Coordinates of N, CA and C in Angstrom, one line a residue:
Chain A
X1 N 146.6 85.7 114.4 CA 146.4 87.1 114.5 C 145.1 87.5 113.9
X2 N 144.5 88.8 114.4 CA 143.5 89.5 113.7 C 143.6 90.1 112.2
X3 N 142.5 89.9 111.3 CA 142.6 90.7 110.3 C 140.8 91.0 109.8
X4 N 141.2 92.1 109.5 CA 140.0 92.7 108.8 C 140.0 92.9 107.6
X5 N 138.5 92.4 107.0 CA 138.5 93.0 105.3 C 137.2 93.8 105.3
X6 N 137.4 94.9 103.9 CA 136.1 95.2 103.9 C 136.3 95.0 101.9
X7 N 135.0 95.0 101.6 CA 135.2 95.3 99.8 C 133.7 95.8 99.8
X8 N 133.4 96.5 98.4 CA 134.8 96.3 97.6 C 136.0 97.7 97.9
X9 N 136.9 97.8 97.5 CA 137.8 98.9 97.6 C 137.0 100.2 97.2
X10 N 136.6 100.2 96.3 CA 136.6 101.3 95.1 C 134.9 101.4 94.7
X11 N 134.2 102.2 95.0 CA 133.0 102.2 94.2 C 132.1 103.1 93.9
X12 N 131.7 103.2 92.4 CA 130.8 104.0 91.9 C 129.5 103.8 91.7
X13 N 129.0 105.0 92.3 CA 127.0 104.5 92.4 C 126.4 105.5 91.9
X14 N 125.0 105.5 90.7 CA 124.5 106.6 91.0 C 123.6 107.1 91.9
X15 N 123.3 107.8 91.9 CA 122.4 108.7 93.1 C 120.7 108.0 93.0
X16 N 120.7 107.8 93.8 CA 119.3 106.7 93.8 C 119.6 104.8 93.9
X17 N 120.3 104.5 93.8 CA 121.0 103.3 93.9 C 120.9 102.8 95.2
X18 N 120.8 101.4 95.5 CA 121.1 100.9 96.6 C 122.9 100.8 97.1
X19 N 123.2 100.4 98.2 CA 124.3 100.2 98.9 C 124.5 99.2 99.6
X20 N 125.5 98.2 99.3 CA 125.8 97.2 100.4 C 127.6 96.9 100.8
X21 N 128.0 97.5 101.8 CA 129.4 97.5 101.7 C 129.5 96.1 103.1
X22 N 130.4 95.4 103.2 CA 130.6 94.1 104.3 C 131.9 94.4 104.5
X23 N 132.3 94.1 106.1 CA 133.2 93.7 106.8 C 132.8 92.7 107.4
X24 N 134.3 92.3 107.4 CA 134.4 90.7 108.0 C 135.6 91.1 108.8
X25 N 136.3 90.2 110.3 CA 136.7 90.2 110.8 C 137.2 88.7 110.8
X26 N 138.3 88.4 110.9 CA 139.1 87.0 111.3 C 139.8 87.3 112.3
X27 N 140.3 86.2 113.0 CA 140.3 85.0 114.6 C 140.5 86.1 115.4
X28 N 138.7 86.3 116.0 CA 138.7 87.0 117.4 C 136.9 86.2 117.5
X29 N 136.9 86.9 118.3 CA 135.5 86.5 118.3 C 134.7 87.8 119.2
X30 N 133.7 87.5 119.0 CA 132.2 88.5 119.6 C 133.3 90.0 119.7
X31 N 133.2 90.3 118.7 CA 134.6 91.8 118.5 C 133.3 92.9 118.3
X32 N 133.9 94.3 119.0 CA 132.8 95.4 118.7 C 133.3 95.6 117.2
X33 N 132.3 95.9 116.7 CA 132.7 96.6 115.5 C 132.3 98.1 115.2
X34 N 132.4 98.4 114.3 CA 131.8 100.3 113.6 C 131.9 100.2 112.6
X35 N 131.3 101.3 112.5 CA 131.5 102.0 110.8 C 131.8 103.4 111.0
X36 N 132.7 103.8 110.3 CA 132.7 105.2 110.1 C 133.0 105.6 108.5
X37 N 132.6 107.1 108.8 CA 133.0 108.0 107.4 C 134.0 108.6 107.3
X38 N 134.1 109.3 106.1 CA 135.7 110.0 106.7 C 135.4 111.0 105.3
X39 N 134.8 111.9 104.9 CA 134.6 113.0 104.0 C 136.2 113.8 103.5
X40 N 136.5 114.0 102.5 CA 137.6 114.4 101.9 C 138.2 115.5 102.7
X41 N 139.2 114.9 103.7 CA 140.1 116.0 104.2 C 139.5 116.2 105.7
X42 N 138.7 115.7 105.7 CA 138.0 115.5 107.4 C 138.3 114.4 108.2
X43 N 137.4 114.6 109.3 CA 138.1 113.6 110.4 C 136.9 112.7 110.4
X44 N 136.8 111.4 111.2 CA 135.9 110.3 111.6 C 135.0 110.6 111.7
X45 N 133.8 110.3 111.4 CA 132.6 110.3 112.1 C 131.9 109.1 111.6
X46 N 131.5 108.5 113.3 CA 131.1 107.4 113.7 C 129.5 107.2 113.2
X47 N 129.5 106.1 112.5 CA 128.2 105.9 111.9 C 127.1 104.9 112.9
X48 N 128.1 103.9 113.0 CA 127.6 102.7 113.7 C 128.1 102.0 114.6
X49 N 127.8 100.8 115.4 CA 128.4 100.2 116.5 C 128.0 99.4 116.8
X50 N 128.2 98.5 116.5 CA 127.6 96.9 117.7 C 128.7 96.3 118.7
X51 N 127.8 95.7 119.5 CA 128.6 95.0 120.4 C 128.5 92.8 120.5
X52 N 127.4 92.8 119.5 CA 126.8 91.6 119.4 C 125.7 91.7 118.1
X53 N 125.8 90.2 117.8 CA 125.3 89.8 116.2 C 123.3 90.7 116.5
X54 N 123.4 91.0 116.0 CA 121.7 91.9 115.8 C 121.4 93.2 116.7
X55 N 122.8 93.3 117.3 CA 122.7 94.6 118.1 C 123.3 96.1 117.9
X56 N 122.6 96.9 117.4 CA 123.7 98.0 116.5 C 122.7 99.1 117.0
X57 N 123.8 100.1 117.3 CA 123.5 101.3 117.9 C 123.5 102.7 116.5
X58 N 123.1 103.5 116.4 CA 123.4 104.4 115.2 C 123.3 105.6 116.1
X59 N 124.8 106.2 115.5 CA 125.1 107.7 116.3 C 124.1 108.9 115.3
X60 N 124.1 108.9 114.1 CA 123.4 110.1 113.1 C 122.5 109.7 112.3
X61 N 121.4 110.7 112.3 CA 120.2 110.0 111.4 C 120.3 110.1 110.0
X62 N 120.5 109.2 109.3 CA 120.5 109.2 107.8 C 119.9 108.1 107.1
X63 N 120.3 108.1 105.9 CA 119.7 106.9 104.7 C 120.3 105.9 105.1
X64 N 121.2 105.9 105.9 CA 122.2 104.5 105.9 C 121.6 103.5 107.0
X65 N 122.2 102.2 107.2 CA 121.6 101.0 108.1 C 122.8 100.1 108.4
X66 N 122.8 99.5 109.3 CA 123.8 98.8 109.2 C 122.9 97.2 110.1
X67 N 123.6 96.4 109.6 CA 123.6 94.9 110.5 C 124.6 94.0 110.5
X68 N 124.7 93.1 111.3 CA 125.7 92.4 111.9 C 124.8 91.3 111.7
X69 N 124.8 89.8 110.2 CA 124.4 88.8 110.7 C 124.6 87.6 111.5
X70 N 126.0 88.1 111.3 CA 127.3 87.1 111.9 C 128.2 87.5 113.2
X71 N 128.9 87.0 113.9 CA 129.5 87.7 115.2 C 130.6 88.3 114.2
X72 N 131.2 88.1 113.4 CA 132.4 88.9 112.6 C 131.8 89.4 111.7
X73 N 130.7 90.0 111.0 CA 130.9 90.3 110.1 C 129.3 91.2 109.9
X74 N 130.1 92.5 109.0 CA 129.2 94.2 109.6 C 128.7 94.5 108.5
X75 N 127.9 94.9 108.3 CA 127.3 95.0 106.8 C 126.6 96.8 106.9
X76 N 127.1 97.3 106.1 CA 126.8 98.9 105.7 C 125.5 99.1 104.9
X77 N 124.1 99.2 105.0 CA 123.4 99.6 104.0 C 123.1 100.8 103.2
X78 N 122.1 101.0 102.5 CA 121.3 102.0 102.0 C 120.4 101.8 100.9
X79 N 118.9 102.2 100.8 CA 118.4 102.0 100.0 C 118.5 102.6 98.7
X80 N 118.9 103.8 99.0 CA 118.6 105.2 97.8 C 120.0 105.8 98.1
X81 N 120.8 106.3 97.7 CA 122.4 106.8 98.2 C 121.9 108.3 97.5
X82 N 122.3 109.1 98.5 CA 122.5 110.7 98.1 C 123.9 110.7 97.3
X83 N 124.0 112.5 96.6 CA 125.2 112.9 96.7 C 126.0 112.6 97.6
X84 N 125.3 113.1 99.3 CA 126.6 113.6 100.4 C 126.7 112.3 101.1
X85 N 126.4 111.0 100.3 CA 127.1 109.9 100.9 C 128.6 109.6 100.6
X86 N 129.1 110.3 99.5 CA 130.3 110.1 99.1 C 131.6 110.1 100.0
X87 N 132.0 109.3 100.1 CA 133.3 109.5 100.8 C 133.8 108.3 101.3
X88 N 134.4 107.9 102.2 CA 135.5 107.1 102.4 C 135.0 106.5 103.9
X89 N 134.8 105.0 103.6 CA 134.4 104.5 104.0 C 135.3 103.0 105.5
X90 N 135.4 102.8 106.7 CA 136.1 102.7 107.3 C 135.6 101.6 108.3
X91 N 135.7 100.1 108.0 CA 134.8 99.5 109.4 C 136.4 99.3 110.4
X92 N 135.6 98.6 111.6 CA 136.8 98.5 112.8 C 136.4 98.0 113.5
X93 N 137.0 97.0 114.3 CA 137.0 96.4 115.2 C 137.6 96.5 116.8
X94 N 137.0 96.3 117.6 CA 137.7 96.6 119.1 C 137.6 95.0 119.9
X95 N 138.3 95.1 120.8 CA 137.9 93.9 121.9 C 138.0 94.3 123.4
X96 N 137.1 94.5 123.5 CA 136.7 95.7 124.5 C 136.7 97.3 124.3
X97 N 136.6 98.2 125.0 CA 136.6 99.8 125.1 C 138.0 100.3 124.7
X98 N 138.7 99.4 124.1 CA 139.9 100.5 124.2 C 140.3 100.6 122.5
X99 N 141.4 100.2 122.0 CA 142.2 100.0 120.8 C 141.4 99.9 119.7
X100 N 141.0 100.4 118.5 CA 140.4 99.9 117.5 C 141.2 99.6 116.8
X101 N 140.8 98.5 115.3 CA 141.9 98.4 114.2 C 140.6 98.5 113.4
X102 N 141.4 99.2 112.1 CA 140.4 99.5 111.1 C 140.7 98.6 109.6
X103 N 140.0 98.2 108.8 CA 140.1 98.2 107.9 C 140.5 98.8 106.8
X104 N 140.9 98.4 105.7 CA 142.0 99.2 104.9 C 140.6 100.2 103.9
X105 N 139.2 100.1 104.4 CA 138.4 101.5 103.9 C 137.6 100.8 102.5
X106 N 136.8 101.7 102.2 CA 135.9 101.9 100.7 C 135.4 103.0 100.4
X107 N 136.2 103.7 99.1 CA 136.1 104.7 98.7 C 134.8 104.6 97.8
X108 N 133.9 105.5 98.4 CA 133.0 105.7 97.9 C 132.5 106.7 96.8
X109 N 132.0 106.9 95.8 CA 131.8 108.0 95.0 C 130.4 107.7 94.9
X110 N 129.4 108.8 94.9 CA 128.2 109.0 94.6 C 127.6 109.9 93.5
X111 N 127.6 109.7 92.3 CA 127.0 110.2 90.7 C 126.0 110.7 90.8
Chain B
X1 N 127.7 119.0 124.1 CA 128.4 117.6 123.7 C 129.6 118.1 123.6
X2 N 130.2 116.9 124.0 CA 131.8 116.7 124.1 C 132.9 117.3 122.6
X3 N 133.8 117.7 122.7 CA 134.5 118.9 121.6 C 135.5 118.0 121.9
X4 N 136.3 117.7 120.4 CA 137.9 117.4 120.9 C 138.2 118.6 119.6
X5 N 139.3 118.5 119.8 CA 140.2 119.8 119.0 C 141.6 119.6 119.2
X6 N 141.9 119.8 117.8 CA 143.4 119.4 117.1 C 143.3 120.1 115.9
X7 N 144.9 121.2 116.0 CA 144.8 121.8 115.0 C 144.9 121.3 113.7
X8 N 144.1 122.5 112.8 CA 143.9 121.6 111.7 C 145.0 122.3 110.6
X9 N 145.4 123.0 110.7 CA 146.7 123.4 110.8 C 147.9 122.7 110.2
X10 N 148.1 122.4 108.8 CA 149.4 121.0 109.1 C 150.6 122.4 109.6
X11 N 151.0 120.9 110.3 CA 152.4 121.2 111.3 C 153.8 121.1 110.0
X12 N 154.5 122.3 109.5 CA 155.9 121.5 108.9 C 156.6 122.0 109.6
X13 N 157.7 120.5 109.7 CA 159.2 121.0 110.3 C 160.2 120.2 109.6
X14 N 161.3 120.1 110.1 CA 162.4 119.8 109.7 C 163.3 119.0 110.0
X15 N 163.4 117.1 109.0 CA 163.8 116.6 109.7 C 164.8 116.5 110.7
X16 N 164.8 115.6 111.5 CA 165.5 115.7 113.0 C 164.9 116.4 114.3
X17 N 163.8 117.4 114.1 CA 163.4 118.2 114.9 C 162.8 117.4 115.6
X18 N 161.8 117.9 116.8 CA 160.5 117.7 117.4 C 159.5 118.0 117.0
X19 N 158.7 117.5 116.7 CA 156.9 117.0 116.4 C 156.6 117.5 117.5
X20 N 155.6 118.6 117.6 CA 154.5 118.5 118.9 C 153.2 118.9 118.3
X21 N 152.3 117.6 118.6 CA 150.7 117.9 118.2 C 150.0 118.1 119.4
X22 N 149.1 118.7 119.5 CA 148.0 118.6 120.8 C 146.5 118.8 120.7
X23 N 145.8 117.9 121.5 CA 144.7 117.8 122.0 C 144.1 117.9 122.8
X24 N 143.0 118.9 122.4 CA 142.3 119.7 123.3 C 140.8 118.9 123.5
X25 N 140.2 118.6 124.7 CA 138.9 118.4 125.0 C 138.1 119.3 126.0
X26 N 136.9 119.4 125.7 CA 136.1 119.7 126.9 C 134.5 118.9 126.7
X27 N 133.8 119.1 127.7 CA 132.7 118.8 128.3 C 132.9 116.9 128.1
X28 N 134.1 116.5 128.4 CA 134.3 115.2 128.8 C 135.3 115.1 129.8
X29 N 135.6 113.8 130.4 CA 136.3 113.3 131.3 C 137.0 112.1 130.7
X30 N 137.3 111.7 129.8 CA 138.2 110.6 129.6 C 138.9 109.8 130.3
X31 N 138.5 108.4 130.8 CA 139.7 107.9 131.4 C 140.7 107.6 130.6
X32 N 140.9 107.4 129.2 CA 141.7 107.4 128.6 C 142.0 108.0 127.2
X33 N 143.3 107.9 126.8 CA 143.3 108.7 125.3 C 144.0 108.3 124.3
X34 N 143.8 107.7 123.5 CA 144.6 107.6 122.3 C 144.8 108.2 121.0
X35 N 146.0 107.9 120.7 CA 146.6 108.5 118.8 C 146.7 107.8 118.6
X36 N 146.1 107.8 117.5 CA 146.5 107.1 115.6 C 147.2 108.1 114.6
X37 N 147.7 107.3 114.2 CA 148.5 107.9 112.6 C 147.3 107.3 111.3
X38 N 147.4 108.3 110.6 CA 146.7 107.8 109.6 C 147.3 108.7 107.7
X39 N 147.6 107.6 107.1 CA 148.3 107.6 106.1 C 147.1 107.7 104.9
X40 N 147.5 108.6 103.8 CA 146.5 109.6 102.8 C 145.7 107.9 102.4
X41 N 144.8 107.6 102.0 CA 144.1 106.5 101.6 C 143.8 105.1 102.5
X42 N 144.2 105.6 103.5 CA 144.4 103.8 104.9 C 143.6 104.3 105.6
X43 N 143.2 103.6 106.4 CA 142.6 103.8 107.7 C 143.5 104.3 108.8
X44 N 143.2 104.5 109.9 CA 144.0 104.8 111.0 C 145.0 103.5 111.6
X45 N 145.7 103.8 112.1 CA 146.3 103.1 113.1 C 146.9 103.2 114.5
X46 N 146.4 102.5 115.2 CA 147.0 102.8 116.7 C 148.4 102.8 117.2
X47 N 148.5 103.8 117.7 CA 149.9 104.1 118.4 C 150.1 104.1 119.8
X48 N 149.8 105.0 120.6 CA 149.3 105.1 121.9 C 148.4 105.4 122.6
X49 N 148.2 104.5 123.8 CA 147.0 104.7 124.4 C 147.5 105.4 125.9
X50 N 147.3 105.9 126.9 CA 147.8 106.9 128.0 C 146.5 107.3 128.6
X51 N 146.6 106.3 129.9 CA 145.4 106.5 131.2 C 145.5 108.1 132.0
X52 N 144.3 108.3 132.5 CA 144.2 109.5 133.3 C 145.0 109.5 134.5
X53 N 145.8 108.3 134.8 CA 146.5 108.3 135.8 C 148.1 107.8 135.5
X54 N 148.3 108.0 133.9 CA 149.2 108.0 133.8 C 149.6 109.6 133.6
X55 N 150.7 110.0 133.7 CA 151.6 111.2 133.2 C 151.8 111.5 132.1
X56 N 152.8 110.2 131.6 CA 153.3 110.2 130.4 C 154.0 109.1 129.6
X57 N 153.5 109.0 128.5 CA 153.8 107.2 128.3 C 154.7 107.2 127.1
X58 N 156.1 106.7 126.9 CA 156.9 106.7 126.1 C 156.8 105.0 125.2
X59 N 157.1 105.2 123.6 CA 157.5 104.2 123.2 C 158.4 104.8 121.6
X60 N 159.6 104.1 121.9 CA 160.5 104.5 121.0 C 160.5 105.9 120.6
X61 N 160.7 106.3 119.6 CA 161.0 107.9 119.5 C 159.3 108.8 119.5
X62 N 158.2 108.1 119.9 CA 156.9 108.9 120.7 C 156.5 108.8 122.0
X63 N 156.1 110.1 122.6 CA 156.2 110.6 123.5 C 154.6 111.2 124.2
X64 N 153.4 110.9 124.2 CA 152.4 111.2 125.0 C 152.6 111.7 126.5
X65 N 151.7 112.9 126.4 CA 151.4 113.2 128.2 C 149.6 113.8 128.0
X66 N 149.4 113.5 129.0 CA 147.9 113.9 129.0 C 147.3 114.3 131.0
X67 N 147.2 115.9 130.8 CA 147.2 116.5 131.4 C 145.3 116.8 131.8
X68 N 144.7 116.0 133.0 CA 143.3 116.2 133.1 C 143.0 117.1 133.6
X69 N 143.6 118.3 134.0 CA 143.2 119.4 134.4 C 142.8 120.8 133.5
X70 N 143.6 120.4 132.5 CA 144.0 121.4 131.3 C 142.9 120.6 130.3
X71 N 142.7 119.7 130.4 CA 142.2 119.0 129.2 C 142.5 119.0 128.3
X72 N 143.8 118.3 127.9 CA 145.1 118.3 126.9 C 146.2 116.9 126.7
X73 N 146.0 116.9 125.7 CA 147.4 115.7 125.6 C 148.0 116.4 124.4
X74 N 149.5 115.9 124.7 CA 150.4 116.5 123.9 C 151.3 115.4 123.0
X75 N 151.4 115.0 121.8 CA 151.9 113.8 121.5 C 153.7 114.2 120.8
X76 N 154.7 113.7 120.7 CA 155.5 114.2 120.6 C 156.1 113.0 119.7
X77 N 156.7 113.9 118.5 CA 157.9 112.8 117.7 C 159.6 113.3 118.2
X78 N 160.0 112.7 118.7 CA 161.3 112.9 118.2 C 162.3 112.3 117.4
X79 N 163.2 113.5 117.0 CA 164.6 113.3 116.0 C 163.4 112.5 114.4
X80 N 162.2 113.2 114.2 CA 161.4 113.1 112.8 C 162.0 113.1 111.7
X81 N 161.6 112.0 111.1 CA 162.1 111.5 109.7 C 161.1 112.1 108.7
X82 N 161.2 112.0 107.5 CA 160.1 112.3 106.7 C 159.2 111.4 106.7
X83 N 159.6 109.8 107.1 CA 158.5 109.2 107.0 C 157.4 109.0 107.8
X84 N 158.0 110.2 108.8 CA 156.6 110.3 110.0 C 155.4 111.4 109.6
X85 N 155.5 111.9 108.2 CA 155.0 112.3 107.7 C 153.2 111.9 107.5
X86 N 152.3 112.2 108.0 CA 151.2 112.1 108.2 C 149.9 112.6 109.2
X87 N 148.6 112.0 109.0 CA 147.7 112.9 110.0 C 147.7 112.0 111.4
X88 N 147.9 112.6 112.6 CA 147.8 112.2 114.0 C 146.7 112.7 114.5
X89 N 145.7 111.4 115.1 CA 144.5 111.8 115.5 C 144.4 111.0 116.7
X90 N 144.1 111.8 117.7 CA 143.6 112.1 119.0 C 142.1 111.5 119.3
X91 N 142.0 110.2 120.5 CA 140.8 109.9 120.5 C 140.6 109.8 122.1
X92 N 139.8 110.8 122.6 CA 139.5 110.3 124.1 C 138.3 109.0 124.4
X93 N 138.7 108.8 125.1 CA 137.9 107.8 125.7 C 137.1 107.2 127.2
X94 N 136.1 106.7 127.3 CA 135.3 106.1 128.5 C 135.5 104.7 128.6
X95 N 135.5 104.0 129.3 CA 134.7 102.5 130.0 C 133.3 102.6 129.9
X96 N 133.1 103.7 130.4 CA 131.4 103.7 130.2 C 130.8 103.4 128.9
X97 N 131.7 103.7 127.8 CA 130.9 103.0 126.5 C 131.2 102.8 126.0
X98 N 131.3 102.1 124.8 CA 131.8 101.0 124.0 C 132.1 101.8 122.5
X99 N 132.4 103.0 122.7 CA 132.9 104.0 121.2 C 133.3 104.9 121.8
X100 N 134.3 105.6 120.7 CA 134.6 106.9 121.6 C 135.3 108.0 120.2
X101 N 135.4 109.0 120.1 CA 135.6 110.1 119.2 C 136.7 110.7 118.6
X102 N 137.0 110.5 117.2 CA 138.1 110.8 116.8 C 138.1 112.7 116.5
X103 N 139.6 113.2 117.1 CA 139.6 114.5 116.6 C 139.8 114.5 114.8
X104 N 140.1 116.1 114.2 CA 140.1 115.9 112.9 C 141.1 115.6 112.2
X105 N 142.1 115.4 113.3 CA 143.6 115.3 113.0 C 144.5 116.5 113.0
X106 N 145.4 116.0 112.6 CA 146.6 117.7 112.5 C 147.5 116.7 111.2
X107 N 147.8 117.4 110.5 CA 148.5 116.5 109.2 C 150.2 117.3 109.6
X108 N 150.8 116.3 109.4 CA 152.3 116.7 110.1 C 153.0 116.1 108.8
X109 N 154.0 117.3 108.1 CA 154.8 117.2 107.0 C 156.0 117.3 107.2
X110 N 157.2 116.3 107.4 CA 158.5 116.7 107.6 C 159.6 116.4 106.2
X111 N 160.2 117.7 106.8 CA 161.0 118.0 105.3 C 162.2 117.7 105.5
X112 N 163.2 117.1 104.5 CA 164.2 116.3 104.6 C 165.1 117.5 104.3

């Protein structure tokens, strides 16, 4: 069966700081992946998206980056983290257009 | 650009009752649509998915219909426990592309 991790759970940054959050995916292969946010009490919004290892699309312009070195595995950047990066952090996996499964998240705090 | 909409509204009722959430879209065409439940600190999770050619897709005590004229799905609990207590989010969807958009949810609180 599939499973997704992301880490770390929990994390405090201050403001100017770099960011590197990872997802990994086990037994699927070439799986779309994402990133999304999830701001305190709001709904999804989609950060990122690949469909293959060095291929990533970005829905909104911000500080953040993402890459995929691996066929499973999604890597969240940033060089400098704002305040309004704060929040709750979400990768996911699809195998094709349809079903996503998400990871169990990274709660973000930004100092 | 494409709007989904779901009240933000939490829904309470009372267990045993009926659940009805709904989702509203415009300036899209979805061939398909799915709900997730999503529990305060988790991620989402999938429940049902319901094609533009289906009607209405049942599994155990939930109930999807999604109406392409209206631009609407309606997701339904019945005989709600408290433990169905949580946010239900609405995601339409394409073939045409490889992501597709989550509403902001409706948080549903049922009282024992």
């Amino acid at each position: 069966s599939q499973t997704i991790h992301q880490w770390p759970a929990t994390l405090v940054q201050p403001v100017g700081s770099p960011l590197s959050l990872e997802c990994t995916v086990e037994g699927t292969s070439n799986p779309n992946l994402y990133w999304y946010r999830q701001a305190a009490g709001r709904g999804l919004q989609l950060l990122f998206y690949s469909v293959g290892i060095g291929q990533i699309s970005s829905e909104v312009p911000q500080n953040l980056s993402a890459s995929r070195p691996q066929d499973r595995q999604f890597i969240l950047s940033s060089k400098k983290l704002l305040l309004s990066d704060s929040g709750f952090y979400l990768c996911a996996w699809s195998f094709g257009q349809e079903t996503q499964y998400f990871g169990p998240g990274t709660r973000l705090l930004v100092l | 650009s494409q709007k989904i909409e779901q009240n933000s509204e939490a829904l309470n009722i009372q267990e045993g009752k009926t659940a009805t959430l709904t989702c509203n879209y415009t300036n899209y065409s979805p061939a398909y649509l799915q709900w997730y439940r999503q529990d305060p600190g988790r991620g989402p999770v999938f429940l049902l998915l319901i094609r533009e050619n289906e009607k209405e897709k049942r599994k155990e005590r939930l109930k999807v219909t999604f109406d392409t004229t209206l631009k609407q799905s309606l997701f339904h609990i019945t005989a709600s426990q408290p433990a169905d207590s949580a946010t239900y989010l609405c995601a339409p969807g394409s073939y045409n592309f490889n992501k597709f958009y989550f509403g902001s949810g409706t948080k549903l609180n049922v009282k024992p």
